[in-house]
Amino acid sequence: MIRQLFNAKRRKVLVDVNTQRDFFLAEGNCCVRNHRRVLSHIRRVMAWARHNGIPVISTCEVYPDNNGNGSINYCIDGTEGQKKIPYTLLSNRVSFPADGSTDLPADILRRCRQIILHKRSVDPFDEPRIDRLLSDIRAGDFILIGATAEGAVKATALGLLQRGKRVTVVADAVGSHNKKEAELAFRKM
């Protein structure tokens, strides 16, 4: 009896971390230092994902408006700075708020090409819904882009690695505030 062996095609997922106006536009409240160069690379990676039908999981930081009394003055809920860069949005997408819930439809990645998940902290695994999705999803490769290398991208990469996932960080498509801290973060990842 001959047993056929199949090489399963490794499923890829693009994880788009915080590609928001406050991080990537010069007038943003928390603009990364290398935003012009990084934006061109992010545009290319998003075009590649569109062309190849790669599903996209996007995370966005969203903080409440504390009437200027809070220590965080970027990605405030309802402001222009909190919105995603337009070319990081796919037409077939769904968005979920940061509400502490773990509810997700079972076949969400079959129905939508992009899932946008809001979070209230730098680490996406602090949000139960994001933790559930990134922990349970069956994918061979997670490709990371976004901001910042020393913050959310590092937290996402290390969280995925702790869960036994294979992670690729597109360093040219990751923004940072501090070059030395970013270099250290890339070595940790």
mmCIF file of C-alpha atoms in Angstrom:
data_model
loop_
_atom_site.group_PDB
_atom_site.id
_atom_site.type_symbol
_atom_site.label_atom_id
_atom_site.label_comp_id
_atom_site.label_asym_id
_atom_site.label_seq_id
_atom_site.Cartn_x
_atom_site.Cartn_y
_atom_site.Cartn_z
ATOM 1 C CA MET A 1 0.000 0.000 0.000
ATOM 2 C CA ILE A 2 1.339 3.418 -0.974
ATOM 3 C CA ARG A 3 0.581 6.279 1.297
ATOM 4 C CA GLN A 4 0.528 9.715 -0.274
ATOM 5 C CA LEU A 5 2.244 12.508 1.512
ATOM 6 C CA PHE A 6 0.918 16.003 1.132
ATOM 7 C CA ASN A 7 2.917 19.093 1.803
ATOM 8 C CA ALA A 8 0.400 21.393 3.377
ATOM 9 C CA LYS A 9 0.742 24.915 2.086
ATOM 10 C CA ARG A 10 1.836 27.103 4.960
ATOM 11 C CA ARG A 11 -0.866 29.661 5.597
ATOM 12 C CA LYS A 12 0.414 33.180 6.118
ATOM 13 C CA VAL A 13 -1.236 35.941 8.115
ATOM 14 C CA LEU A 14 -0.161 39.579 8.015
ATOM 15 C CA VAL A 15 -0.365 41.273 11.418
ATOM 16 C CA ASP A 16 -0.652 45.018 10.933
ATOM 17 C CA VAL A 17 0.248 46.651 14.267
ATOM 18 C CA ASN A 18 -0.939 50.216 14.956
ATOM 19 C CA THR A 19 -0.726 51.683 11.441
ATOM 20 C CA GLN A 20 -2.596 54.738 12.640
ATOM 21 C CA ARG A 21 -2.345 58.409 11.723
ATOM 22 C CA ASP A 22 -0.906 59.485 15.084
ATOM 23 C CA PHE A 23 2.043 57.109 14.562
ATOM 24 C CA PHE A 24 2.743 57.561 10.848
ATOM 25 C CA LEU A 25 1.746 61.066 9.758
ATOM 26 C CA ALA A 26 4.071 64.000 10.457
ATOM 27 C CA GLU A 27 1.266 65.926 12.185
ATOM 28 C CA GLY A 28 0.445 62.920 14.410
ATOM 29 C CA ASN A 29 0.764 63.250 18.177
ATOM 30 C CA CYS A 30 3.194 60.318 18.466
ATOM 31 C CA CYS A 31 4.867 60.161 15.043
ATOM 32 C CA VAL A 32 7.694 57.656 14.625
ATOM 33 C CA ARG A 33 11.052 59.096 13.571
ATOM 34 C CA ASN A 34 11.347 57.121 10.316
ATOM 35 C CA HIS A 35 7.740 57.461 9.150
ATOM 36 C CA ARG A 36 8.324 58.406 5.476
ATOM 37 C CA ARG A 37 10.563 55.456 4.676
ATOM 38 C CA VAL A 38 8.488 53.011 6.712
ATOM 39 C CA LEU A 39 5.202 54.102 5.104
ATOM 40 C CA SER A 40 6.470 53.255 1.618
ATOM 41 C CA HIS A 41 7.413 49.767 2.806
ATOM 42 C CA ILE A 42 4.078 49.300 4.592
ATOM 43 C CA ARG A 43 2.303 50.257 1.368
ATOM 44 C CA ARG A 44 4.287 47.582 -0.521
ATOM 45 C CA VAL A 45 3.582 44.883 2.069
ATOM 46 C CA MET A 46 -0.152 45.706 2.043
ATOM 47 C CA ALA A 47 -0.175 45.549 -1.785
ATOM 48 C CA TRP A 48 1.544 42.155 -1.597
ATOM 49 C CA ALA A 49 -1.078 40.904 0.884
ATOM 50 C CA ARG A 50 -3.932 42.156 -1.343
ATOM 51 C CA HIS A 51 -2.431 40.573 -4.469
ATOM 52 C CA ASN A 52 -1.805 37.194 -2.802
ATOM 53 C CA GLY A 53 -5.036 36.994 -0.792
ATOM 54 C CA ILE A 54 -3.203 37.022 2.555
ATOM 55 C CA PRO A 55 -5.579 37.625 5.490
ATOM 56 C CA VAL A 56 -4.770 40.686 7.613
ATOM 57 C CA ILE A 57 -5.208 41.046 11.362
ATOM 58 C CA SER A 58 -4.873 44.694 12.383
ATOM 59 C CA THR A 59 -4.512 46.060 15.881
ATOM 60 C CA CYS A 60 -5.211 49.690 16.800
ATOM 61 C CA GLU A 61 -4.501 51.463 20.058
ATOM 62 C CA VAL A 62 -7.546 53.371 21.292
ATOM 63 C CA TYR A 63 -7.528 55.394 24.495
ATOM 64 C CA PRO A 64 -10.466 57.234 26.108
ATOM 65 C CA ASP A 65 -10.622 61.016 26.046
ATOM 66 C CA ASN A 66 -9.913 62.186 29.592
ATOM 67 C CA ASN A 67 -10.411 65.869 28.672
ATOM 68 C CA GLY A 68 -6.659 66.366 28.481
ATOM 69 C CA ASN A 69 -6.109 65.060 32.023
ATOM 70 C CA GLY A 70 -4.548 61.740 30.991
ATOM 71 C CA SER A 71 -0.872 61.071 30.360
ATOM 72 C CA ILE A 72 -1.659 59.629 26.913
ATOM 73 C CA ASN A 73 -2.348 62.237 24.234
ATOM 74 C CA TYR A 74 -2.346 60.028 21.109
ATOM 75 C CA CYS A 75 -4.824 57.615 19.508
ATOM 76 C CA ILE A 76 -7.678 59.187 21.478
ATOM 77 C CA ASP A 77 -11.009 57.549 20.659
ATOM 78 C CA GLY A 78 -12.926 59.463 18.001
ATOM 79 C CA THR A 79 -10.039 61.645 16.815
ATOM 80 C CA GLU A 80 -8.451 61.699 13.356
ATOM 81 C CA GLY A 81 -5.172 60.457 14.824
ATOM 82 C CA GLN A 82 -6.794 57.241 16.015
ATOM 83 C CA LYS A 83 -7.862 56.275 12.465
ATOM 84 C CA LYS A 84 -5.861 53.853 10.338
ATOM 85 C CA ILE A 85 -3.798 54.961 7.329
ATOM 86 C CA PRO A 86 -6.249 54.559 4.378
ATOM 87 C CA TYR A 87 -4.185 52.129 2.286
ATOM 88 C CA THR A 88 -3.903 49.723 5.241
ATOM 89 C CA LEU A 89 -7.645 49.088 4.998
ATOM 90 C CA LEU A 90 -9.049 46.297 2.854
ATOM 91 C CA SER A 91 -12.559 46.533 1.434
ATOM 92 C CA ASN A 92 -13.800 43.301 3.058
ATOM 93 C CA ARG A 93 -13.159 44.018 6.757
ATOM 94 C CA VAL A 94 -14.745 43.825 10.171
ATOM 95 C CA SER A 95 -13.865 45.784 13.312
ATOM 96 C CA PHE A 96 -14.166 44.835 16.985
ATOM 97 C CA PRO A 97 -13.968 47.250 19.946
ATOM 98 C CA ALA A 98 -11.794 46.765 23.008
ATOM 99 C CA ASP A 99 -14.483 45.591 25.409
ATOM 100 C CA GLY A 100 -12.932 42.674 27.309
ATOM 101 C CA SER A 101 -14.936 40.109 25.366
ATOM 102 C CA THR A 102 -13.629 36.953 23.698
ATOM 103 C CA ASP A 103 -16.516 36.548 21.241
ATOM 104 C CA LEU A 104 -15.518 35.939 17.619
ATOM 105 C CA PRO A 105 -17.375 34.141 14.825
ATOM 106 C CA ALA A 106 -15.796 30.739 14.092
ATOM 107 C CA ASP A 107 -15.177 31.387 10.396
ATOM 108 C CA ILE A 108 -14.226 35.059 10.624
ATOM 109 C CA LEU A 109 -11.118 34.784 8.412
ATOM 110 C CA ARG A 110 -13.093 32.969 5.721
ATOM 111 C CA ARG A 111 -15.723 35.706 5.560
ATOM 112 C CA CYS A 112 -13.477 38.764 5.947
ATOM 113 C CA ARG A 113 -10.032 39.507 4.561
ATOM 114 C CA GLN A 114 -9.210 41.930 7.390
ATOM 115 C CA ILE A 115 -10.034 41.890 11.091
ATOM 116 C CA ILE A 116 -9.434 45.157 12.957
ATOM 117 C CA LEU A 117 -9.101 44.730 16.714
ATOM 118 C CA HIS A 118 -8.917 47.694 19.071
ATOM 119 C CA LYS A 119 -6.809 47.544 22.215
ATOM 120 C CA ARG A 120 -6.361 49.736 25.257
ATOM 121 C CA SER A 121 -2.671 49.034 25.864
ATOM 122 C CA VAL A 122 0.592 48.497 24.018
ATOM 123 C CA ASP A 123 0.538 44.710 24.464
ATOM 124 C CA PRO A 124 -2.208 43.161 22.298
ATOM 125 C CA PHE A 125 -2.329 40.058 24.492
ATOM 126 C CA ASP A 126 -3.797 42.199 27.302
ATOM 127 C CA GLU A 127 -7.067 42.205 25.308
ATOM 128 C CA PRO A 128 -8.900 38.856 25.655
ATOM 129 C CA ARG A 129 -10.309 38.893 22.097
ATOM 130 C CA ILE A 130 -6.903 39.510 20.491
ATOM 131 C CA ASP A 131 -5.254 36.916 22.733
ATOM 132 C CA ARG A 132 -7.858 34.339 21.730
ATOM 133 C CA LEU A 133 -7.604 35.059 18.009
ATOM 134 C CA LEU A 134 -3.799 35.106 17.815
ATOM 135 C CA SER A 135 -3.457 32.055 20.072
ATOM 136 C CA ASP A 136 -6.064 29.890 18.323
ATOM 137 C CA ILE A 137 -5.521 30.776 14.672
ATOM 138 C CA ARG A 138 -3.951 28.046 12.551
ATOM 139 C CA ALA A 139 -1.296 29.711 10.466
ATOM 140 C CA GLY A 140 2.223 28.723 9.540
ATOM 141 C CA ASP A 141 3.706 32.212 9.417
ATOM 142 C CA PHE A 142 2.847 35.503 11.098
ATOM 143 C CA ILE A 143 4.300 38.516 9.271
ATOM 144 C CA LEU A 144 4.489 41.697 11.378
ATOM 145 C CA ILE A 145 4.555 45.347 10.272
ATOM 146 C CA GLY A 146 3.640 48.608 12.034
ATOM 147 C CA ALA A 147 4.638 50.629 15.078
ATOM 148 C CA THR A 148 6.577 50.703 17.277
ATOM 149 C CA ALA A 149 9.543 48.345 17.248
ATOM 150 C CA GLU A 150 10.267 48.948 20.899
ATOM 151 C CA GLY A 151 6.595 48.764 21.906
ATOM 152 C CA ALA A 152 3.626 47.010 20.333
ATOM 153 C CA VAL A 153 5.509 45.176 17.561
ATOM 154 C CA LYS A 154 7.920 43.700 20.115
ATOM 155 C CA ALA A 155 5.064 42.724 22.450
ATOM 156 C CA THR A 156 3.163 41.094 19.572
ATOM 157 C CA ALA A 157 6.198 39.186 18.281
ATOM 158 C CA LEU A 158 7.247 37.920 21.709
ATOM 159 C CA GLY A 159 3.664 36.941 22.568
ATOM 160 C CA LEU A 160 3.338 34.945 19.345
ATOM 161 C CA LEU A 161 6.720 33.273 19.903
ATOM 162 C CA GLN A 162 5.661 32.292 23.453
ATOM 163 C CA ARG A 163 2.627 30.589 21.912
ATOM 164 C CA GLY A 164 4.822 28.543 19.587
ATOM 165 C CA LYS A 165 4.080 30.538 16.427
ATOM 166 C CA ARG A 166 6.530 31.270 13.617
ATOM 167 C CA VAL A 167 7.080 35.029 13.322
ATOM 168 C CA THR A 168 8.674 37.188 10.636
ATOM 169 C CA VAL A 169 9.153 40.900 11.334
ATOM 170 C CA VAL A 170 9.572 43.081 8.232
ATOM 171 C CA ALA A 171 12.102 45.450 9.811
ATOM 172 C CA ASP A 172 11.854 47.978 6.956
ATOM 173 C CA ALA A 173 8.102 48.248 7.582
ATOM 174 C CA VAL A 174 8.359 48.871 11.338
ATOM 175 C CA GLY A 175 8.561 52.371 12.803
ATOM 176 C CA SER A 176 10.355 53.378 15.989
ATOM 177 C CA HIS A 177 10.834 56.368 18.262
ATOM 178 C CA ASN A 178 14.287 55.493 19.592
ATOM 179 C CA LYS A 179 16.868 53.894 17.290
ATOM 180 C CA LYS A 180 18.900 52.172 20.051
ATOM 181 C CA GLU A 181 15.836 50.749 21.784
ATOM 182 C CA ALA A 182 14.519 49.566 18.410
ATOM 183 C CA GLU A 183 17.777 47.744 17.649
ATOM 184 C CA LEU A 184 17.599 46.016 21.037
ATOM 185 C CA ALA A 185 13.948 45.090 20.410
ATOM 186 C CA PHE A 186 14.814 43.554 17.012
ATOM 187 C CA ARG A 187 17.507 41.432 18.665
ATOM 188 C CA LYS A 188 15.019 40.239 21.312
ATOM 189 C CA MET A 189 12.502 39.346 18.616
#
